[in-house]
Tab-separated table of C-alpha atoms in Angstrom:
chain	number	residue	atom	x	y	z
S	134	UNK	CA	75.758	-147.785	26.089
S	135	UNK	CA	79.512	-147.504	25.585
S	136	UNK	CA	79.571	-150.739	23.542
S	137	UNK	CA	76.745	-149.511	21.326
S	138	UNK	CA	78.550	-146.225	20.734
S	139	UNK	CA	81.705	-148.060	19.733
S	140	UNK	CA	79.735	-150.194	17.301
S	141	UNK	CA	78.160	-147.073	15.800
S	142	UNK	CA	81.612	-145.578	15.388
S	143	UNK	CA	82.855	-148.769	13.741
S	144	UNK	CA	79.887	-148.659	11.339
S	145	UNK	CA	80.834	-145.162	10.238
S	146	UNK	CA	78.286	-143.313	12.339
S	147	UNK	CA	78.772	-139.959	14.021
S	148	UNK	CA	78.291	-140.683	17.733
S	149	UNK	CA	80.438	-137.841	18.963
S	150	UNK	CA	79.877	-134.971	16.614
S	151	UNK	CA	82.716	-132.590	15.867
S	152	UNK	CA	84.400	-132.985	19.259
S	153	UNK	CA	86.679	-135.989	19.546
S	154	UNK	CA	89.609	-137.030	21.677
S	155	UNK	CA	92.007	-134.617	19.996
S	156	UNK	CA	89.827	-131.534	20.363
S	157	UNK	CA	91.884	-128.349	20.844
S	158	UNK	CA	89.113	-125.891	21.714
S	159	UNK	CA	90.963	-124.375	24.671
S	160	UNK	CA	89.380	-125.596	27.871
S	161	UNK	CA	86.475	-127.258	26.023
S	162	UNK	CA	85.561	-130.439	27.893
S	163	UNK	CA	83.898	-132.181	24.962
S	164	UNK	CA	87.100	-133.500	23.410
S	165	UNK	CA	88.350	-135.117	26.609
S	166	UNK	CA	84.954	-136.572	27.434
S	167	UNK	CA	84.375	-137.957	23.942
S	168	UNK	CA	87.884	-139.405	23.788
S	169	UNK	CA	87.416	-141.159	27.108
S	170	UNK	CA	84.038	-142.610	26.152
S	171	UNK	CA	85.424	-143.922	22.877
S	172	UNK	CA	88.451	-145.480	24.558
S	173	UNK	CA	86.237	-147.178	27.151
S	174	UNK	CA	83.918	-148.519	24.453
S	175	UNK	CA	86.799	-149.916	22.422
S	176	UNK	CA	88.319	-151.539	25.485
S	177	UNK	CA	85.040	-153.200	26.479
S	178	UNK	CA	84.582	-154.584	22.971
S	179	UNK	CA	88.137	-155.896	22.963
S	180	UNK	CA	87.867	-157.475	26.418
S	181	UNK	CA	84.553	-159.202	25.742
S	182	UNK	CA	85.782	-160.359	22.335
S	183	UNK	CA	88.899	-161.927	23.818
S	184	UNK	CA	86.796	-163.507	26.585
S	185	UNK	CA	84.694	-165.172	23.861
S	186	UNK	CA	87.825	-166.427	22.056
S	187	UNK	CA	87.589	-163.954	19.198
S	188	UNK	CA	90.317	-161.860	17.623
S	189	UNK	CA	93.273	-164.148	18.339
S	190	UNK	CA	95.880	-164.247	15.540
S	191	UNK	CA	96.671	-167.665	14.082
S	192	UNK	CA	100.312	-167.382	15.146
S	193	UNK	CA	99.433	-167.617	18.866
S	194	UNK	CA	96.097	-169.441	18.778
S	195	UNK	CA	97.786	-172.866	18.985
S	196	UNK	CA	99.467	-172.100	22.346
S	197	UNK	CA	97.456	-171.372	25.485
S	198	UNK	CA	100.350	-169.536	27.190
S	199	UNK	CA	101.235	-167.525	24.081
S	200	UNK	CA	97.619	-166.521	23.448
S	201	UNK	CA	97.186	-165.535	27.090
S	202	UNK	CA	100.306	-163.379	26.968
S	203	UNK	CA	99.264	-161.760	23.705
S	204	UNK	CA	95.758	-161.029	24.992
S	205	UNK	CA	97.191	-159.562	28.196
S	206	UNK	CA	99.525	-157.252	26.283
S	207	UNK	CA	96.751	-156.042	23.999
S	208	UNK	CA	94.426	-155.386	26.918
S	209	UNK	CA	97.185	-153.595	28.826
S	210	UNK	CA	97.867	-151.216	25.943
S	211	UNK	CA	94.165	-150.510	25.521
S	212	UNK	CA	93.757	-150.007	29.288
S	213	UNK	CA	96.611	-147.505	29.331
S	214	UNK	CA	94.873	-145.551	26.566
S	215	UNK	CA	91.656	-145.563	28.607
S	216	UNK	CA	93.536	-144.370	31.698
S	217	UNK	CA	95.168	-141.541	29.750
S	218	UNK	CA	91.796	-140.417	28.412
S	219	UNK	CA	90.325	-140.656	31.900
S	220	UNK	CA	93.035	-138.430	33.368
S	221	UNK	CA	92.484	-135.880	30.613
S	222	UNK	CA	88.738	-135.858	31.229
S	223	UNK	CA	89.297	-135.535	34.985
S	224	UNK	CA	91.609	-132.563	34.526
S	225	UNK	CA	89.120	-130.832	32.212
S	226	UNK	CA	86.250	-131.506	34.617
S	227	UNK	CA	88.230	-130.177	37.566
S	228	UNK	CA	89.241	-127.029	35.669
S	229	UNK	CA	85.629	-126.058	34.965
S	230	UNK	CA	84.364	-127.044	38.414
S	231	UNK	CA	85.311	-123.690	39.955
S	232	UNK	CA	82.503	-121.929	38.097
S	233	UNK	CA	79.951	-124.417	39.372
S	234	UNK	CA	81.153	-124.003	42.935
S	235	UNK	CA	80.988	-120.217	42.605
S	236	UNK	CA	77.443	-120.451	41.245
S	237	UNK	CA	76.491	-122.725	44.154
S	238	UNK	CA	77.883	-120.240	46.694
S	239	UNK	CA	75.925	-117.332	45.265
S	240	UNK	CA	72.819	-119.490	44.930
S	241	UNK	CA	73.059	-120.081	48.683
S	242	UNK	CA	73.196	-116.307	49.210
S	243	UNK	CA	70.056	-115.867	47.097
S	244	UNK	CA	68.287	-118.581	49.104
S	245	UNK	CA	69.261	-116.815	52.328
S	246	UNK	CA	67.885	-113.536	50.982
S	247	UNK	CA	64.593	-115.178	50.028
S	248	UNK	CA	64.269	-116.851	53.430
S	249	UNK	CA	64.948	-113.571	55.197
S	250	UNK	CA	62.461	-111.717	53.005
S	251	UNK	CA	59.740	-114.296	53.633
S	252	UNK	CA	60.297	-114.426	57.377
S	253	UNK	CA	60.355	-110.610	57.531
S	254	UNK	CA	56.736	-110.442	56.380
S	255	UNK	CA	54.779	-109.274	59.372
S	256	UNK	CA	57.803	-109.123	61.663
S	257	UNK	CA	59.611	-106.438	59.686
S	258	UNK	CA	63.185	-106.083	58.547
S	259	UNK	CA	65.695	-105.921	61.388
S	260	UNK	CA	69.343	-105.040	61.813
S	261	UNK	CA	70.099	-108.694	62.457
S	262	UNK	CA	68.762	-109.621	59.010
S	263	UNK	CA	70.938	-106.960	57.410
S	264	UNK	CA	73.978	-108.184	59.313
S	265	UNK	CA	73.276	-111.768	58.256
S	266	UNK	CA	72.948	-110.794	54.608
S	267	UNK	CA	76.112	-108.671	54.674
S	268	UNK	CA	78.021	-111.497	56.359
S	269	UNK	CA	76.818	-113.904	53.666
S	270	UNK	CA	77.993	-111.491	50.954
S	271	UNK	CA	81.416	-111.225	52.588
S	272	UNK	CA	81.782	-115.003	52.889
S	273	UNK	CA	80.531	-115.577	49.340
S	274	UNK	CA	82.885	-112.940	47.949
S	275	UNK	CA	85.846	-114.474	49.779
S	276	UNK	CA	84.974	-117.960	48.573
S	277	UNK	CA	84.553	-116.731	45.000
S	278	UNK	CA	87.971	-115.064	45.061
S	279	UNK	CA	89.551	-118.195	46.518
S	280	UNK	CA	87.721	-120.257	43.904
S	281	UNK	CA	89.245	-118.194	41.107
S	282	UNK	CA	92.780	-118.491	42.485
S	283	UNK	CA	92.327	-122.276	42.777
S	284	UNK	CA	90.349	-122.678	39.570
S	285	UNK	CA	92.698	-125.389	38.262
S	286	UNK	CA	92.124	-127.481	41.391
S	287	UNK	CA	88.347	-127.379	41.699
S	288	UNK	CA	87.687	-123.879	43.029
S	289	UNK	CA	86.089	-123.835	46.464
S	290	UNK	CA	86.534	-127.595	46.746
S	291	UNK	CA	90.336	-127.399	46.437
S	292	UNK	CA	90.997	-127.457	50.223
S	293	UNK	CA	88.872	-130.583	50.704
S	294	UNK	CA	90.440	-132.601	47.871
S	295	UNK	CA	92.977	-135.041	49.248
S	296	UNK	CA	96.303	-136.126	47.824
S	297	UNK	CA	94.581	-139.126	46.204
S	298	UNK	CA	92.314	-136.745	44.233
S	299	UNK	CA	89.240	-137.676	46.275
S	300	UNK	CA	87.078	-135.544	48.524
S	301	UNK	CA	88.257	-135.836	52.126
S	302	UNK	CA	85.482	-136.423	54.660
S	303	UNK	CA	87.477	-135.022	57.586
S	304	UNK	CA	88.434	-131.855	55.700
S	305	UNK	CA	84.902	-131.306	54.412
S	306	UNK	CA	83.414	-131.494	57.914
S	307	UNK	CA	86.122	-129.208	59.323
S	308	UNK	CA	85.656	-126.638	56.532
S	309	UNK	CA	81.874	-126.651	57.030
S	310	UNK	CA	82.226	-125.876	60.749
S	311	UNK	CA	84.916	-123.280	60.103
S	312	UNK	CA	82.756	-121.428	57.562
S	313	UNK	CA	79.764	-121.530	59.885
S	314	UNK	CA	81.701	-120.099	62.830
S	315	UNK	CA	83.223	-117.420	60.580
S	316	UNK	CA	79.749	-116.482	59.353
S	317	UNK	CA	78.412	-116.312	62.916
S	318	UNK	CA	81.261	-114.022	63.989
S	319	UNK	CA	80.714	-111.796	60.937
S	320	UNK	CA	77.029	-111.478	61.863
S	321	UNK	CA	78.035	-110.241	65.321
S	322	UNK	CA	80.607	-107.890	63.771
S	323	UNK	CA	77.947	-106.422	61.497
S	324	UNK	CA	75.533	-105.905	64.370
S	325	UNK	CA	78.294	-104.378	66.487
S	326	UNK	CA	79.204	-101.944	63.710
S	327	UNK	CA	75.576	-100.861	63.348
S	328	UNK	CA	74.857	-100.619	67.095
S	329	UNK	CA	74.536	-97.069	68.427
S	330	UNK	CA	73.568	-97.810	72.008
S	331	UNK	CA	76.295	-98.609	74.518
S	332	UNK	CA	74.281	-101.277	76.271
S	333	UNK	CA	73.604	-103.027	72.968
S	334	UNK	CA	77.304	-103.022	72.146
S	335	UNK	CA	78.138	-104.484	75.558
S	336	UNK	CA	75.524	-107.210	75.044
S	337	UNK	CA	76.983	-108.086	71.639
S	338	UNK	CA	80.520	-108.232	73.059
S	339	UNK	CA	79.344	-110.497	75.848
S	340	UNK	CA	77.846	-112.754	73.176
S	341	UNK	CA	81.378	-113.502	71.996
S	342	UNK	CA	82.486	-114.771	75.388
S	343	UNK	CA	83.606	-118.366	75.625
S	344	UNK	CA	80.870	-119.270	78.090
S	345	UNK	CA	78.254	-118.527	75.409
S	346	UNK	CA	79.832	-120.580	72.607
S	347	UNK	CA	81.952	-123.164	74.404
S	348	UNK	CA	80.180	-126.066	72.689
S	349	UNK	CA	80.675	-124.681	69.174
S	350	UNK	CA	84.293	-123.742	69.853
S	351	UNK	CA	85.028	-127.208	71.243
S	352	UNK	CA	83.485	-128.941	68.242
S	353	UNK	CA	85.384	-126.656	65.852
S	354	UNK	CA	88.685	-127.388	67.582
S	355	UNK	CA	88.079	-131.145	67.531
S	356	UNK	CA	87.004	-131.446	63.883
S	357	UNK	CA	89.915	-129.270	62.713
S	358	UNK	CA	92.338	-131.327	64.780
S	359	UNK	CA	90.895	-134.535	63.353
S	360	UNK	CA	91.369	-133.241	59.799
S	361	UNK	CA	95.084	-132.771	60.505
S	362	UNK	CA	95.400	-136.029	62.459
S	363	UNK	CA	93.716	-138.155	59.793
S	364	UNK	CA	96.005	-136.790	57.098
S	365	UNK	CA	98.999	-137.708	59.239
S	366	UNK	CA	97.624	-141.153	60.075
S	367	UNK	CA	96.855	-141.996	56.448
S	368	UNK	CA	100.258	-140.756	55.281
S	369	UNK	CA	102.158	-142.815	57.854
S	370	UNK	CA	100.087	-145.939	57.171
S	371	UNK	CA	100.717	-145.629	53.425
S	372	UNK	CA	104.468	-145.197	53.963
S	373	UNK	CA	104.443	-148.152	56.345
S	374	UNK	CA	102.603	-150.260	53.709
S	375	UNK	CA	99.742	-150.859	56.126
S	376	UNK	CA	97.315	-148.977	53.859
S	377	UNK	CA	97.088	-149.030	50.068
S	378	UNK	CA	95.998	-145.894	48.215
S	379	UNK	CA	95.612	-145.370	44.483
S	380	UNK	CA	94.860	-142.039	42.855
S	381	UNK	CA	91.395	-141.347	41.434
S	382	UNK	CA	90.810	-139.642	38.103
S	383	UNK	CA	88.649	-136.953	39.713
S	384	UNK	CA	86.827	-136.258	42.993
S	385	UNK	CA	83.180	-137.214	43.405
S	386	UNK	CA	80.568	-136.244	45.960
S	387	UNK	CA	80.205	-139.904	46.921
S	388	UNK	CA	83.785	-139.841	48.255
S	389	UNK	CA	82.441	-138.245	51.437
S	390	UNK	CA	80.448	-141.388	52.279
S	391	UNK	CA	82.412	-144.219	50.672
S	392	UNK	CA	85.841	-145.813	50.701
S	393	UNK	CA	88.235	-145.828	47.760
S	394	UNK	CA	86.394	-148.708	46.096
S	395	UNK	CA	83.047	-146.887	46.206
S	396	UNK	CA	81.465	-148.902	49.027
S	397	UNK	CA	79.703	-146.992	51.791
S	398	UNK	CA	81.555	-146.951	55.109
S	399	UNK	CA	79.877	-146.628	58.497
S	400	UNK	CA	82.564	-144.369	59.978
S	401	UNK	CA	82.308	-141.787	57.197
S	402	UNK	CA	78.519	-141.864	56.934
S	403	UNK	CA	77.879	-141.366	60.641
S	404	UNK	CA	80.478	-138.576	60.829
S	405	UNK	CA	78.868	-136.660	57.961
S	406	UNK	CA	75.287	-137.238	59.141
S	407	UNK	CA	75.863	-136.258	62.768
S	408	UNK	CA	77.998	-133.288	61.777
S	409	UNK	CA	75.288	-132.061	59.392
S	410	UNK	CA	72.555	-132.409	62.005
S	411	UNK	CA	74.612	-130.492	64.564
S	412	UNK	CA	75.323	-127.753	61.997
S	413	UNK	CA	71.616	-127.396	61.236
S	414	UNK	CA	70.863	-127.099	64.951
S	415	UNK	CA	73.574	-124.455	65.368
S	416	UNK	CA	72.217	-122.552	62.358
S	417	UNK	CA	68.736	-122.443	63.847
S	418	UNK	CA	70.170	-121.225	67.161
S	419	UNK	CA	72.034	-118.463	65.341
S	420	UNK	CA	68.868	-117.418	63.501
S	421	UNK	CA	66.921	-117.308	66.772
S	422	UNK	CA	69.593	-115.490	68.759
S	423	UNK	CA	71.840	-113.512	66.375
S	424	UNK	CA	73.281	-111.498	69.259
S	425	UNK	CA	75.684	-114.246	70.403
S	426	UNK	CA	77.617	-117.254	69.229
S	427	UNK	CA	75.368	-120.285	68.752
S	428	UNK	CA	74.839	-121.978	72.082
S	429	UNK	CA	75.424	-125.619	71.159
S	430	UNK	CA	74.232	-127.781	74.077
S	431	UNK	CA	76.913	-129.943	75.608
S	432	UNK	CA	74.820	-133.043	75.015
S	433	UNK	CA	74.856	-132.452	71.265
S	434	UNK	CA	78.518	-131.409	71.365
S	435	UNK	CA	79.437	-134.689	73.070
S	436	UNK	CA	77.513	-136.604	70.386
S	437	UNK	CA	79.627	-134.880	67.726
S	438	UNK	CA	82.810	-135.692	69.647
S	439	UNK	CA	81.820	-139.372	69.931
S	440	UNK	CA	81.123	-139.402	66.193
S	441	UNK	CA	84.538	-137.868	65.532
S	442	UNK	CA	86.247	-140.470	67.728
S	443	UNK	CA	84.444	-143.235	65.816
S	444	UNK	CA	85.629	-141.748	62.543
S	445	UNK	CA	89.265	-141.666	63.687
S	446	UNK	CA	89.021	-145.239	64.981
S	447	UNK	CA	87.674	-146.306	61.604
S	448	UNK	CA	90.666	-144.717	59.882
S	449	UNK	CA	93.023	-146.647	62.129
S	450	UNK	CA	91.163	-149.910	61.468
S	451	UNK	CA	90.863	-149.743	57.678
S	452	UNK	CA	93.325	-151.244	55.265
S	453	UNK	CA	96.008	-153.811	55.901
S	454	UNK	CA	99.136	-155.120	54.284
S	455	UNK	CA	98.732	-157.638	51.432
S	456	UNK	CA	99.776	-161.135	52.399
S	457	UNK	CA	100.628	-164.416	50.653
S	458	UNK	CA	99.146	-167.421	52.414
S	459	UNK	CA	100.160	-170.209	50.051
S	460	UNK	CA	101.573	-170.932	46.598
S	461	UNK	CA	100.570	-174.055	44.677
S	462	UNK	CA	101.015	-175.417	41.181
S	463	UNK	CA	98.099	-174.490	38.966
S	464	UNK	CA	96.512	-177.611	37.502
S	465	UNK	CA	94.275	-177.708	34.466
S	466	UNK	CA	91.711	-180.441	33.924
S	467	UNK	CA	93.474	-183.620	32.810
S	468	UNK	CA	96.954	-182.577	33.984
S	469	UNK	CA	98.996	-184.893	36.133
S	470	UNK	CA	99.970	-183.901	39.641
S	471	UNK	CA	103.599	-182.964	40.119
S	472	UNK	CA	106.090	-180.438	41.476
S	473	UNK	CA	106.494	-176.887	40.272
S	474	UNK	CA	108.702	-176.662	37.181
S	475	UNK	CA	109.782	-173.755	35.003
S	476	UNK	CA	107.036	-173.028	32.521
S	477	UNK	CA	104.288	-174.129	34.895
S	478	UNK	CA	101.626	-171.780	36.189
S	479	UNK	CA	101.555	-171.150	39.920
S	480	UNK	CA	98.533	-170.042	41.892
S	481	UNK	CA	99.281	-167.502	44.627
S	482	UNK	CA	96.608	-167.417	47.316
S	483	UNK	CA	96.341	-164.643	49.867
S	484	UNK	CA	94.532	-161.375	50.551
S	485	UNK	CA	94.820	-157.704	49.638
S	486	UNK	CA	96.327	-158.150	46.175
S	487	UNK	CA	93.932	-155.625	44.577
S	488	UNK	CA	93.792	-152.339	46.556
S	489	UNK	CA	90.477	-150.480	46.861
S	490	UNK	CA	89.940	-148.411	43.729
S	491	UNK	CA	92.401	-150.481	41.673
S	492	UNK	CA	89.876	-152.753	39.944
S	493	UNK	CA	90.429	-151.102	36.559
S	494	UNK	CA	92.470	-152.903	33.953
S	495	UNK	CA	95.262	-150.311	33.868
S	496	UNK	CA	95.727	-150.774	37.635
S	497	UNK	CA	95.567	-154.564	37.454
S	498	UNK	CA	98.181	-154.636	34.712
S	499	UNK	CA	100.695	-152.939	37.031
S	500	UNK	CA	100.793	-155.891	39.419
S	501	UNK	CA	104.106	-157.763	39.518
S	502	UNK	CA	105.161	-161.071	41.069
S	503	UNK	CA	108.816	-161.522	41.988
S	504	UNK	CA	109.911	-165.127	41.558
S	505	UNK	CA	113.483	-165.183	42.739
S	506	UNK	CA	115.304	-162.448	40.802
S	507	UNK	CA	112.735	-162.352	37.980
S	508	UNK	CA	109.830	-159.873	37.862
S	509	UNK	CA	106.759	-161.402	36.245
S	510	UNK	CA	103.867	-159.158	35.230
S	511	UNK	CA	100.537	-160.682	36.162
S	512	UNK	CA	98.647	-161.509	32.937
S	513	UNK	CA	95.127	-160.198	32.460
S	514	UNK	CA	92.708	-163.066	31.786
S	515	UNK	CA	89.361	-161.645	30.621
S	516	UNK	CA	85.919	-163.083	31.168
S	517	UNK	CA	82.563	-161.618	30.207
S	518	UNK	CA	82.161	-158.420	32.224
S	519	UNK	CA	85.517	-158.512	34.022
S	520	UNK	CA	88.710	-160.443	34.652
S	521	UNK	CA	89.346	-163.909	36.039
S	522	UNK	CA	92.951	-163.045	36.803
S	523	UNK	CA	94.146	-161.218	38.861
S	524	UNK	CA	91.751	-161.093	41.807
S	525	UNK	CA	92.073	-159.859	45.356
S	526	UNK	CA	92.626	-163.384	46.746
S	527	UNK	CA	94.233	-165.354	43.881
S	528	UNK	CA	96.901	-164.608	41.270
S	529	UNK	CA	98.055	-166.959	38.526
S	530	UNK	CA	101.421	-166.392	36.838
S	531	UNK	CA	103.840	-168.597	34.859
S	532	UNK	CA	107.239	-169.545	36.226
S	533	UNK	CA	109.639	-168.128	33.604
S	534	UNK	CA	112.552	-170.106	32.223
S	535	UNK	CA	114.985	-167.597	33.739
S	536	UNK	CA	114.186	-168.898	37.239
S	537	UNK	CA	116.899	-171.297	38.371
S	538	UNK	CA	115.749	-174.600	39.839
S	539	UNK	CA	115.912	-174.788	43.590
S	540	UNK	CA	114.356	-172.905	46.457
S	541	UNK	CA	113.179	-169.433	45.443
S	542	UNK	CA	111.064	-166.781	47.108
S	543	UNK	CA	107.790	-165.405	45.733
S	544	UNK	CA	106.588	-161.885	46.496
S	545	UNK	CA	103.678	-159.837	45.110
S	546	UNK	CA	103.897	-156.093	44.413
S	547	UNK	CA	100.433	-154.524	44.154
S	548	UNK	CA	99.324	-151.625	41.977
S	549	UNK	CA	99.702	-149.295	44.981
S	550	UNK	CA	103.349	-150.312	45.405
S	551	UNK	CA	102.839	-152.365	48.567
S	552	UNK	CA	104.860	-155.559	48.917
S	553	UNK	CA	103.671	-158.795	50.452
S	554	UNK	CA	105.649	-161.156	52.627
S	555	UNK	CA	108.114	-163.532	50.924
S	556	UNK	CA	106.970	-167.109	50.412
S	557	UNK	CA	109.492	-169.823	49.589
S	558	UNK	CA	108.761	-172.495	46.948
S	559	UNK	CA	110.787	-175.311	45.389
S	560	UNK	CA	111.264	-175.263	41.601
S	561	UNK	CA	112.501	-178.455	39.973
S	562	UNK	CA	113.972	-179.177	36.534
């Protein structure tokens, strides 16, 4: 689709209407979105054209190394334009998200009202239903106010957006349990305020005792503690270069179930699924017995705790430092075997060169290989639909003429800033 739109634009069509990348309509999202789509389309056309051998100027077409360097520079500049457009679109999307979150909160209140009205048919309207509705209004009003104050950061979702601009699974689960417990307490507060009989007030106060809601309180304490612990663990692992993190353009709902590269992860999925099931059970218990904190059975509470422990273990196990396993001279078909000389291409084999979420061209172009004292930017080598170089296991770079013959060390610096081990090679004249 993006390629077709770029071709329409090149033919003089009007694929975007009046809103383009330089739109200045206040917080209008159309300019940022159209600019990003156009930049992506142009980049895809350029990449696929270079992969097919088209568009090379005659001055560099005679030299394989010169043409590769020229293509890499052109793709890097285009990728940086795409990344800039993507950041602008992400900021515009995030700024208007607060209204959607506010609408979703009040839609939940309307759904609650409809459910209460339907279930009241025949049974009649009770004080517990009034207390539940008032508690929902209080929570919705508080969330709407918080959404407005954090409207530049996604509204209600601001507390669950991590430092990498992705939705945090641990924070989302903790916030869900916190809001549920707050709602349950507000229901009891509303019933206590409306109670006129002393025995009813005593029964409501006894419903707040720890013995009644020990399971819910335990789960709330654990999930909140895990949210803090995971943030600390991830931060320390990033600083220790044992985990690579790159920033996303904007948060997505899929972040709750996937890793940074968009692949589903067992630890996150099971944590969200089990937490959701336990919340639904606690909600039904609150609806059945609105005179006390939800009595979460210890069996179900232990299941949630096991799920939380699995999630934390998964956070400790993910990632790893990039590593160089070997460096060899890159040999084209027909070349003679020989030692590594200046001007030759070397093939660096290892693992973890491309961090999760860094598969885009602007991220790949930030990779650097240190050969002795010289920093060599890894060239982008396009193929149809992607790039042949760099990859997560293999990098190919030329040995520049500035490298002195002798024994030198090779080290890779990834797009996330992590450094590999040093690998010594011999460079001859």
